[in-house]
Tab-separated table of C-alpha atoms and ligand atoms in Angstrom:
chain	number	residue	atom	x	y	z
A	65	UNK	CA	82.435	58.664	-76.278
A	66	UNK	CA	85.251	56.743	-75.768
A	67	UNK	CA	88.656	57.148	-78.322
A	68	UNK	CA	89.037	54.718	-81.100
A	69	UNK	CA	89.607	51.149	-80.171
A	70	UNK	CA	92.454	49.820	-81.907
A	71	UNK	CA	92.317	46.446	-80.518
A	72	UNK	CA	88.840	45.272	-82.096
A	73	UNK	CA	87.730	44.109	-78.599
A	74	UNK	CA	84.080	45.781	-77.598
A	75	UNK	CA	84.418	44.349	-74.129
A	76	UNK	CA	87.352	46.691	-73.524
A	77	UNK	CA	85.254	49.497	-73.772
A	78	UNK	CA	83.042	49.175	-69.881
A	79	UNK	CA	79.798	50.587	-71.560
A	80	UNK	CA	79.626	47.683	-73.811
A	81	UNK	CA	80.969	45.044	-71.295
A	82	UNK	CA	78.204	42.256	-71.552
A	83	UNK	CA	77.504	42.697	-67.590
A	84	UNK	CA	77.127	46.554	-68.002
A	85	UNK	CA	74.551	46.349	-71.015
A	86	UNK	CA	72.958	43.653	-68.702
A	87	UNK	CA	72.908	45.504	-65.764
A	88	UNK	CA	71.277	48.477	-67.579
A	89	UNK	CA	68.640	46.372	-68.782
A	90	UNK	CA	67.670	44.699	-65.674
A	91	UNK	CA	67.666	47.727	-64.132
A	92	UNK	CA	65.477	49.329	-66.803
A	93	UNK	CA	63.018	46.131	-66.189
A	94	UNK	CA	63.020	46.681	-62.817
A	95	UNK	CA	62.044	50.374	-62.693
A	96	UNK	CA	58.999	49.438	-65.181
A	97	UNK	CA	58.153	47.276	-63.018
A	98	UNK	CA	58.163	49.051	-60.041
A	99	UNK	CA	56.551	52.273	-61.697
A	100	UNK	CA	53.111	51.854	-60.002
A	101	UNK	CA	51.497	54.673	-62.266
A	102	UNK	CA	51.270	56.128	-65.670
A	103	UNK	CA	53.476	59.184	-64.819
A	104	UNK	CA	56.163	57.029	-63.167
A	105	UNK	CA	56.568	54.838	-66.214
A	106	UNK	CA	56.667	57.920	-68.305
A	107	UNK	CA	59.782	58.613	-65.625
A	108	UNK	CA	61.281	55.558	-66.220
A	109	UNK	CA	60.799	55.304	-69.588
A	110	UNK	CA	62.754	59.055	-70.248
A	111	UNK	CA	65.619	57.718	-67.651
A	112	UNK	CA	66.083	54.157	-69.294
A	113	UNK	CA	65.294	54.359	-73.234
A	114	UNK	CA	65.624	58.204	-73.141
A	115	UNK	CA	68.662	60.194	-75.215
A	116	UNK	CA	71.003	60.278	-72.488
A	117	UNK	CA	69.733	56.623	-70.433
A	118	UNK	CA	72.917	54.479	-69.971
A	119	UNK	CA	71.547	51.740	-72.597
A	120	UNK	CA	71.138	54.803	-75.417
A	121	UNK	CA	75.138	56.415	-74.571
A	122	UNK	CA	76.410	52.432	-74.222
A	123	UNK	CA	74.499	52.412	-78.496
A	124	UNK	CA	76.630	55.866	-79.465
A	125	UNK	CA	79.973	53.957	-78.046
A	126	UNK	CA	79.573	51.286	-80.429
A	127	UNK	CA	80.015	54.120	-83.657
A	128	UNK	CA	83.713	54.540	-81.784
A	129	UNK	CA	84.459	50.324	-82.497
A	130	UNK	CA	86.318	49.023	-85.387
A	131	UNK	CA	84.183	47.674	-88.166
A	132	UNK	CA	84.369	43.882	-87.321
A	133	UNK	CA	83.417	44.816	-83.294
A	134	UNK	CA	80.280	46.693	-84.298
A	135	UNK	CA	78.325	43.503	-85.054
A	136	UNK	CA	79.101	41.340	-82.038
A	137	UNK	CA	78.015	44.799	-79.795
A	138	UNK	CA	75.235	46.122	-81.642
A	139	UNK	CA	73.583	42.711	-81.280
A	140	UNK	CA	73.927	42.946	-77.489
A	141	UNK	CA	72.748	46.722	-77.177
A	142	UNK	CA	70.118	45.790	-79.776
A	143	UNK	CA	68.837	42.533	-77.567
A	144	UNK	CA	69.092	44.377	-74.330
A	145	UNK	CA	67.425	47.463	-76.040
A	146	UNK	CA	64.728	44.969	-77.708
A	147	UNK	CA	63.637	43.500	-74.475
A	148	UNK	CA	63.841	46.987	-72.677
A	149	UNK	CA	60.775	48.333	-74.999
A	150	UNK	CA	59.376	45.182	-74.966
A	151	UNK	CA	59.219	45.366	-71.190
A	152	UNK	CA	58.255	49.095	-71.029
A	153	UNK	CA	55.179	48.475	-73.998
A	154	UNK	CA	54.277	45.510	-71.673
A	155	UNK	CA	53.976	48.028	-68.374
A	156	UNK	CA	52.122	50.573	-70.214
A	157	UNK	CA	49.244	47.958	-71.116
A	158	UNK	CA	49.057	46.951	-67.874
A	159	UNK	CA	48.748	50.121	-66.584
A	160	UNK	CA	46.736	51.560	-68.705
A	161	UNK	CA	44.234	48.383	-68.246
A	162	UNK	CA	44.257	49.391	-64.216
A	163	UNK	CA	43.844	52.985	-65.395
A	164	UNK	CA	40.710	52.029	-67.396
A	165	UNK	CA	39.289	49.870	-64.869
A	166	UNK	CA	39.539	52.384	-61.928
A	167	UNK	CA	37.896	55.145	-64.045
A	168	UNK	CA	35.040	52.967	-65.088
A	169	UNK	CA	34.355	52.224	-61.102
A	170	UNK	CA	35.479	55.910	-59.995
A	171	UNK	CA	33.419	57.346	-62.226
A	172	UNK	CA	30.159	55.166	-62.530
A	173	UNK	CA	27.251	56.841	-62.798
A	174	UNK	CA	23.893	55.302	-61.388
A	175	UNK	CA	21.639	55.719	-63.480
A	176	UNK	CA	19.052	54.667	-61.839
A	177	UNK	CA	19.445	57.817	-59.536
A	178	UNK	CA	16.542	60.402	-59.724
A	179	UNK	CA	18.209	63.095	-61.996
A	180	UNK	CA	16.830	65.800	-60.583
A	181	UNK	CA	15.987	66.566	-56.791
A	182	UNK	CA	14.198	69.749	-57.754
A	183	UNK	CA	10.645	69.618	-57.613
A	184	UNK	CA	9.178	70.173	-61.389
A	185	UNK	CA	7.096	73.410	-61.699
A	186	UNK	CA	3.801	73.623	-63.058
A	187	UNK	CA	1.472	76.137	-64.078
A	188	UNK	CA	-1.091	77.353	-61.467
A	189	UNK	CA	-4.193	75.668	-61.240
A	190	UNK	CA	-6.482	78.971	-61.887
A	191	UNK	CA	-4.510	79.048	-65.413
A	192	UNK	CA	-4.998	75.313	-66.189
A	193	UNK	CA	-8.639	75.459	-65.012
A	194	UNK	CA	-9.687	78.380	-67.447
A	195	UNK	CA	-8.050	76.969	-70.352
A	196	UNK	CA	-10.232	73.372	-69.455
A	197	UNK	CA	-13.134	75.426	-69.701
A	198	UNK	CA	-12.121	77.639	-72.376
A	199	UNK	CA	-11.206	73.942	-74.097
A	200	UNK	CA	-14.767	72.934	-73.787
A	201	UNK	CA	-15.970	75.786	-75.914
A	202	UNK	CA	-13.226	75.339	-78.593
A	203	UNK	CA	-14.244	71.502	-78.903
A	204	UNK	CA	-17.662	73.322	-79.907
A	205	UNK	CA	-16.333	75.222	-82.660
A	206	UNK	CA	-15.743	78.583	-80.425
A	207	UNK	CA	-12.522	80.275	-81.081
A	208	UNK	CA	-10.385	81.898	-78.344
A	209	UNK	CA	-10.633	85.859	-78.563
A	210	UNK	CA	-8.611	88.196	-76.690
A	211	UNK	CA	-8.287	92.025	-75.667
A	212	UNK	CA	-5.972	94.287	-73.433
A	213	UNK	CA	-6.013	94.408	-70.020
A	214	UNK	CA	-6.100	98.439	-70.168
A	215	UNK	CA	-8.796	98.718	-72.011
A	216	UNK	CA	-10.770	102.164	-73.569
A	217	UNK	CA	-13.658	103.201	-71.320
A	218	UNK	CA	-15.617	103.191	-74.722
A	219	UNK	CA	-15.529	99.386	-75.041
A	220	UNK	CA	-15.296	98.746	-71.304
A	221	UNK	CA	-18.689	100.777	-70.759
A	222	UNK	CA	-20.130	102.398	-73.271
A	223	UNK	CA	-20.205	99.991	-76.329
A	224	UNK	CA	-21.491	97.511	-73.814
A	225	UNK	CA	-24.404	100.208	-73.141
A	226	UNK	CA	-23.400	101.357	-69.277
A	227	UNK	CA	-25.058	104.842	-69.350
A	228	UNK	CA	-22.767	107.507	-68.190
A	229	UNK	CA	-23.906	107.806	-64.695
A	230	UNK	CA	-23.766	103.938	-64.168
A	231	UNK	CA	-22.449	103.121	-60.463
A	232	UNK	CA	-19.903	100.527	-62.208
A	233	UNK	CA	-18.287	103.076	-63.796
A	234	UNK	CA	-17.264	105.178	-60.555
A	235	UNK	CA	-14.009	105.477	-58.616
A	236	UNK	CA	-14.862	102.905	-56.371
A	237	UNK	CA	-15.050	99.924	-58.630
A	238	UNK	CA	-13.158	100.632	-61.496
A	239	UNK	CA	-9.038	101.493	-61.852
A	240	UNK	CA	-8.968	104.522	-64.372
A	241	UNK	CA	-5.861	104.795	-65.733
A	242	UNK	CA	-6.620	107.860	-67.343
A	243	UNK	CA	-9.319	110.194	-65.401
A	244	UNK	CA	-12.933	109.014	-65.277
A	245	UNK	CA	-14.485	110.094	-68.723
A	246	UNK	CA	-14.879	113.885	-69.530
A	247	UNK	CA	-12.510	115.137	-66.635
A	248	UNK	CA	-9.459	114.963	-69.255
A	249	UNK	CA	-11.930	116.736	-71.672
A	250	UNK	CA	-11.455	113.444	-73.570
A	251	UNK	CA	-13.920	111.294	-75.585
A	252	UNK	CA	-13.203	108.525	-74.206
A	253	UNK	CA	-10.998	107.297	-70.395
A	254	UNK	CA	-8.539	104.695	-70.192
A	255	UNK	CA	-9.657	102.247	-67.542
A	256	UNK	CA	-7.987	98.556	-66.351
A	257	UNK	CA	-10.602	96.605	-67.726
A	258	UNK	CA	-13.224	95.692	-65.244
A	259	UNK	CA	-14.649	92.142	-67.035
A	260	UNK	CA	-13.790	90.395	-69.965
A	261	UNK	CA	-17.070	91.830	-71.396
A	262	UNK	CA	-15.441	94.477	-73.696
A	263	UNK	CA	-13.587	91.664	-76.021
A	264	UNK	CA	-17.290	91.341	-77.068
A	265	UNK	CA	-17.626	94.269	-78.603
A	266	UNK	CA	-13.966	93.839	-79.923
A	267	UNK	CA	-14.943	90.384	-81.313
A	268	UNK	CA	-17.948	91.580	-83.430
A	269	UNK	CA	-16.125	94.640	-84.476
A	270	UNK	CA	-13.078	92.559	-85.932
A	271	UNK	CA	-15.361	90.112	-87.945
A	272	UNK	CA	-17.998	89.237	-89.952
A	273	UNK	CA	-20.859	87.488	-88.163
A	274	UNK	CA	-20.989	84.369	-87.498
A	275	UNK	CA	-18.981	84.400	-84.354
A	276	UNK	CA	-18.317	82.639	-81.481
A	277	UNK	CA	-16.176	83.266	-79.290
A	278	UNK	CA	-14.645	82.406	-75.565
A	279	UNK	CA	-12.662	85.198	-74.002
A	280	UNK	CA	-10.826	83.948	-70.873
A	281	UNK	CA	-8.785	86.802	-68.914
A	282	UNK	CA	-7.779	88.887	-66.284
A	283	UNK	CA	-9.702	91.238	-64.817
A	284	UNK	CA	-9.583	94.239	-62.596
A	285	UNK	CA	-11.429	95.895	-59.510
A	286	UNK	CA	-10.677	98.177	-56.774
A	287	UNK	CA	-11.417	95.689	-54.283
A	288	UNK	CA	-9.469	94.618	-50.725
A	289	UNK	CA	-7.737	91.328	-51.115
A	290	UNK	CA	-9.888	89.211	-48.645
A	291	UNK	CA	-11.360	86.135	-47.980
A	292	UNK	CA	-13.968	86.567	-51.108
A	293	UNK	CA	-12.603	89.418	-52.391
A	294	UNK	CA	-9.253	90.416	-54.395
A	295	UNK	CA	-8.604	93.465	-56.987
A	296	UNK	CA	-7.156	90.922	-59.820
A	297	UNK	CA	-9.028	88.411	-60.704
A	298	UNK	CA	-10.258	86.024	-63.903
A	299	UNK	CA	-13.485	85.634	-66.095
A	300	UNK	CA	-14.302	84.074	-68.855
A	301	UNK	CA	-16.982	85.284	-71.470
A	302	UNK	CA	-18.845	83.684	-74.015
A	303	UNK	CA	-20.181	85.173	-77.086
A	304	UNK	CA	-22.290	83.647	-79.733
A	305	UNK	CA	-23.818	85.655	-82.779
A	306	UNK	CA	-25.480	84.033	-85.502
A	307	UNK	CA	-28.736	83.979	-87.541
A	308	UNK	CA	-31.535	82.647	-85.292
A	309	UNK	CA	-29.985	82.227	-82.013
A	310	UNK	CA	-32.564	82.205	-78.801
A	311	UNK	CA	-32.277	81.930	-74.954
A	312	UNK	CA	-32.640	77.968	-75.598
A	313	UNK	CA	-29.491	77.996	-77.074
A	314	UNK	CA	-28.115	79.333	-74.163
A	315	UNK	CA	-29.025	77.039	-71.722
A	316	UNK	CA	-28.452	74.210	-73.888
A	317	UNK	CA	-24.393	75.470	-74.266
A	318	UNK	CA	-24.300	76.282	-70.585
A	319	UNK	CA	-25.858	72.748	-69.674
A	320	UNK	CA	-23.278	71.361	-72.213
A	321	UNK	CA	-20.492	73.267	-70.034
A	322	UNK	CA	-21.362	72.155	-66.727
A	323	UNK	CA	-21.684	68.540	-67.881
A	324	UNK	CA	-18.364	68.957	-69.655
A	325	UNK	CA	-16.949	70.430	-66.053
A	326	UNK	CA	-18.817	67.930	-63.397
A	327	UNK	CA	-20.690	65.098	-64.723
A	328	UNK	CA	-23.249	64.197	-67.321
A	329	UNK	CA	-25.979	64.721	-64.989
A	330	UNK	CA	-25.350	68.065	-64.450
A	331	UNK	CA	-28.297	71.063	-65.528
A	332	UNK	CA	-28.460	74.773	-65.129
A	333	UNK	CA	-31.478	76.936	-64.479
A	334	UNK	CA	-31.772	80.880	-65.236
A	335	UNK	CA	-33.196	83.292	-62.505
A	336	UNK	CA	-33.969	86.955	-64.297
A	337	UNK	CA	-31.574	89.704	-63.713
A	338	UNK	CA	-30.431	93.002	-65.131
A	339	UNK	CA	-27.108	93.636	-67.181
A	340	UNK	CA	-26.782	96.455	-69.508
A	341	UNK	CA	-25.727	94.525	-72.355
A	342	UNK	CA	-28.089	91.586	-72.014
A	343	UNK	CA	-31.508	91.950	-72.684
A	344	UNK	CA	-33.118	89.734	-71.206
A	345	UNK	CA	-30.350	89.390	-68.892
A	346	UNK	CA	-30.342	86.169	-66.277
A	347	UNK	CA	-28.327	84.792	-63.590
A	348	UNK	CA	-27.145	81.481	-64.295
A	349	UNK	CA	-26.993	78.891	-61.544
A	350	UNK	CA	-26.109	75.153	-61.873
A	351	UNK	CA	-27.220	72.352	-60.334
A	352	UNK	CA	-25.035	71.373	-56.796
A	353	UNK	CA	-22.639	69.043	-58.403
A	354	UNK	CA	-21.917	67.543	-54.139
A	355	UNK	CA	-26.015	66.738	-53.299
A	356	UNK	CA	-27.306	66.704	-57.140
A	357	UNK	CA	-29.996	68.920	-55.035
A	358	UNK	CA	-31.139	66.204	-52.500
A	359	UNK	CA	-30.052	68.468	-49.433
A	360	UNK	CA	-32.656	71.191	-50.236
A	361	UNK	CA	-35.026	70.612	-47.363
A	362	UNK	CA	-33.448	67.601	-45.698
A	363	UNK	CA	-31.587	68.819	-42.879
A	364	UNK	CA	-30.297	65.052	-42.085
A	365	UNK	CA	-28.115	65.539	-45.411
A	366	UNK	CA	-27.396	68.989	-45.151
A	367	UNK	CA	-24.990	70.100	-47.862
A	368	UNK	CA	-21.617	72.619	-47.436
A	369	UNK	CA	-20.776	73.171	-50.832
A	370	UNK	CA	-24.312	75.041	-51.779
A	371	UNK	CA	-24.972	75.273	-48.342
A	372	UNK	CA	-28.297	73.342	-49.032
A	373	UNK	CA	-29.588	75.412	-51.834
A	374	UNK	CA	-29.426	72.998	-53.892
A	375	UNK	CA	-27.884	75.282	-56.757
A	376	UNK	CA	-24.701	77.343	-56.962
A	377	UNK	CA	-24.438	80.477	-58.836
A	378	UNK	CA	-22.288	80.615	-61.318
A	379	UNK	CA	-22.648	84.146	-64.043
A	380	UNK	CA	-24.528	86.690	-65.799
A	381	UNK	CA	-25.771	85.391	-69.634
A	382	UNK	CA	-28.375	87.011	-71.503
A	383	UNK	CA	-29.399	87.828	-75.412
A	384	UNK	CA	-27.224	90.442	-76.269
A	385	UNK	CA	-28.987	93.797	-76.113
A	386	UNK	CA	-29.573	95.276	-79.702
A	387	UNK	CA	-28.233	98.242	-78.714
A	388	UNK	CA	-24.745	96.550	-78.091
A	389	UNK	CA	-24.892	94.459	-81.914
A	390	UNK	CA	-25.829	98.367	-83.289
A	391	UNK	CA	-22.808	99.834	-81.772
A	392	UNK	CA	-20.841	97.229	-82.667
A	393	UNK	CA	-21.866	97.555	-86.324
A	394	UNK	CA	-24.172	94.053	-86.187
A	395	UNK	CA	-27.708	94.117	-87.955
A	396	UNK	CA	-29.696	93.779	-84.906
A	397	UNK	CA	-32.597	92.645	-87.772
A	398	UNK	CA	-30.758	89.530	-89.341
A	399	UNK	CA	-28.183	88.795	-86.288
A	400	UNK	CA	-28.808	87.792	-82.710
A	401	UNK	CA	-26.756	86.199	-80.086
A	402	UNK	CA	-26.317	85.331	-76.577
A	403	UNK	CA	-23.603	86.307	-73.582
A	404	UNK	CA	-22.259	84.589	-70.994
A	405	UNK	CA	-19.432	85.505	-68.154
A	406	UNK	CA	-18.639	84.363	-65.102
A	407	UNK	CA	-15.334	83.919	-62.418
A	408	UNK	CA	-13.386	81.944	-62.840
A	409	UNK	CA	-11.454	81.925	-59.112
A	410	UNK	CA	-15.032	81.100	-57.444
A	411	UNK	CA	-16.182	78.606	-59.444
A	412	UNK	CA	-12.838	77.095	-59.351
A	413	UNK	CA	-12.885	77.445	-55.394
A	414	UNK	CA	-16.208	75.368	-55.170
A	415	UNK	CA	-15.154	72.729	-57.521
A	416	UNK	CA	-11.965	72.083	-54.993
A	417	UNK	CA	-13.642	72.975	-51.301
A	418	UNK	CA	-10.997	76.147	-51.409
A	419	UNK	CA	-12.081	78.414	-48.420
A	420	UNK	CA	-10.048	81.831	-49.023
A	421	UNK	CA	-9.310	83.337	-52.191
A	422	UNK	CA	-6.023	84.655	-50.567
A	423	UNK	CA	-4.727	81.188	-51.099
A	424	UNK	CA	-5.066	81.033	-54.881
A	425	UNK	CA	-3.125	84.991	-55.062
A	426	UNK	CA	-0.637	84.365	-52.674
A	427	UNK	CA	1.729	81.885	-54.811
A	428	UNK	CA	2.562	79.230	-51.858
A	429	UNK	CA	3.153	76.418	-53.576
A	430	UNK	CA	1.514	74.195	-50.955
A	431	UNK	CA	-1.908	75.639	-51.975
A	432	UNK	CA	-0.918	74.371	-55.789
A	433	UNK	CA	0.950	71.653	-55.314
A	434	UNK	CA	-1.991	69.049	-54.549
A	435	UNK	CA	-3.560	70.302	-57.930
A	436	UNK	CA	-0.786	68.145	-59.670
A	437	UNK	CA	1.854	69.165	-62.109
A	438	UNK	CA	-0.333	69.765	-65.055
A	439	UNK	CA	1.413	71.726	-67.997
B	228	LIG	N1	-19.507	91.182	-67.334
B	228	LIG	C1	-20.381	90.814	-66.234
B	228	LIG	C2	-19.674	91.058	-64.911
B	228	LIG	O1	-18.494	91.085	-64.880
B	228	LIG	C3	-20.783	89.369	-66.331
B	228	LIG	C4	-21.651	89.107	-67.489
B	228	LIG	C5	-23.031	89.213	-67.375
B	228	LIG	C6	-21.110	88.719	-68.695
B	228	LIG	C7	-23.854	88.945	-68.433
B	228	LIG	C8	-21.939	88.470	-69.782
B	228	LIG	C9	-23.338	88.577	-69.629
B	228	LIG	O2	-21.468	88.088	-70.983
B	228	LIG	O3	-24.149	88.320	-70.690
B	228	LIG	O4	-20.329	91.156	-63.921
């Protein structure tokens, strides 16, 4: 600062000469105007209105002036000051308007642009299939039952009345978890259940009769994984118990099924069979849903799908054998019902022309993909 000036003249001192506080503004104006970004004004702004910026030390020399000088000089720091924030608040609008605009294009998003490239998964069409059948039993009042996969010999065999020496229950056929029955000295094996049979003798134990109930699950063989074959596969079973029930029930739930499944004019038909559990016991076949039955003996239509039988087979059914409602604690006398299971992975590769079972196992998702994304 410079020493006190005795001769009340401000334009003695050079800070405060008119041209200097002029020349510091202009030059302030000019480097706003030149600072092309936000940063660079900031720069400008520190060097030209900052603490130690000529126009800010020329301010602190006017404190040095003699009283009646102070006026006359503030005015012209003040002025030159004035239009130097005036200047830089006009440069930071404009800046920050270009700022604002250039974001908004830089970062546009379109979005109209598919969000995701990744394909959507979907559930696998054996899983979406049972539940459509299980679905058509539920919209009949059934309710869905279910049961472990490692299930107790007991309920896999001998609640459903498999003798001991039945073939089903040997090595071959059946994964024992725990040793074939009696080996372990126990009462009762631990086996990875070999149908979905056993939640019927679950089902009546848990409740009071009335019941119905659809069971749809995995299932478990000691098969080779083949064209026809594989170890781990999926039934569903059908259980009915009520006051009264007959075979004509039955057949008019499974014709309600298959009509559900593949058209109104859809019918099954029984052929006699033998299951321990059922008695009678039948096969159940349904009409061809392809040739409706017109290729059987026409060998101008011939038909692939039921390879001109006319009928495809679809599960064992039957009146559930007394012996089965005894052991599951059911008054044979007042209660009867009827059974039905079947696969689902065959019926599910004639209803889609699918030639190897290894394709529904083997997870590629070009086998499922054409199925759709159902959830
Ligand atoms: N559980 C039998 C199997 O896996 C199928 C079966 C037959 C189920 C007759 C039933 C039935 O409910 O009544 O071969």
């Amino acid at each position: 600062m410079s020493a006190p000036n005795k001769s009340y003249d401000p334009v003695e001192v050079e800070a405060l000469k008119p041209e200097a506080i002029e020349r510091m503004r202009d030059e302030a104006l000019a480097a706003f105007a030149a600072a092309d970004s936000l940063d660079a004004l900031q720069e400008a702004k520190v060097a030209h209105t900052g603490g130690t910026s000529p126009l800010a030390l020329a301010n602190r020399e006017i404190g040095a002036l003699p009283p009646q000088a102070k006026a006359a000089a503030g005015k012209l720091v003040g002025q030159a000051r004035g239009a130097v924030s005036k200047a830089l608040a006009g440069r930071q609008t404009e800046l920050e308007a270009e700022r604002d605009t250039r974001v908004l294009v830089e970062e546009a998003v379109d979005v109209t642009l598919p969000y995701d490239r990744a394909r959507a998964g979907a559930r696998h069409p054996l899983t979406t299939f049972m539940e459509r059948v299980a679905d058509v039993f539920v919209s009949m009042g059934y309710e869905v039952a279910e049961g472990p996969e490692v299930e107790a010999e007991w309920f896999n065999f001998d609640a459903l009345n498999f003798t001991p020496d039945h073939p089903a229950r040997q090595m071959q056929d059946t994964f024992f978890v725990e040793g074939p029955k009696g080996t372990a000295g126990d009462e009762s094996g631990v086996v990875l259940r070999t149908h979905t049979s056993p939640v019927q003798a679950r089902s009546m134990l848990d409740r009071e009769p009335p019941v119905y109930i659809v069971c749809p699950g995995r299932v478990y063989r000691t098969d080779e994984l083949d064209a026809t074959h594989t170890p781990v596969f999926h039934q569903i079973e059908l259980l009915a118990i009520d006051e009264g029930l007959t075979m004509a029930d039955l057949k008019g739930t499974m014709d309600h099924m298959v009509q559900s499944l593949f058209g109104s004019d859809m019918k099954t038909r029984l052929r006699p069979n033998y299951f321990p559990f059922t008695e009678p016991s039948a096969e159940m076949d349904m009409l061809c849903y392809v040739c409706k039955g017109t290729s059987v003996g026409n060998p101008d239509r011939p038909c692939r799908t039921c390879s001109s039988e006319g009928w495809i087979e679809l599960g064992g059914c039957g009146m559930v054998n007394p012996r089965v409602l005894v052991a599951c604690g059911v008054d044979p006398e007042k209660y009867s019902g009827f059974a039905f299971g079947f696969g689902i992975e065959r019926m599910l590769m004639f209803r889609h022309n699918v030639e190897d079972m290894r394709d529904m196992v083997e997870g590629d998702v070009r086998f499922t993909r054409p199925f759709g994304m159902e959830i």
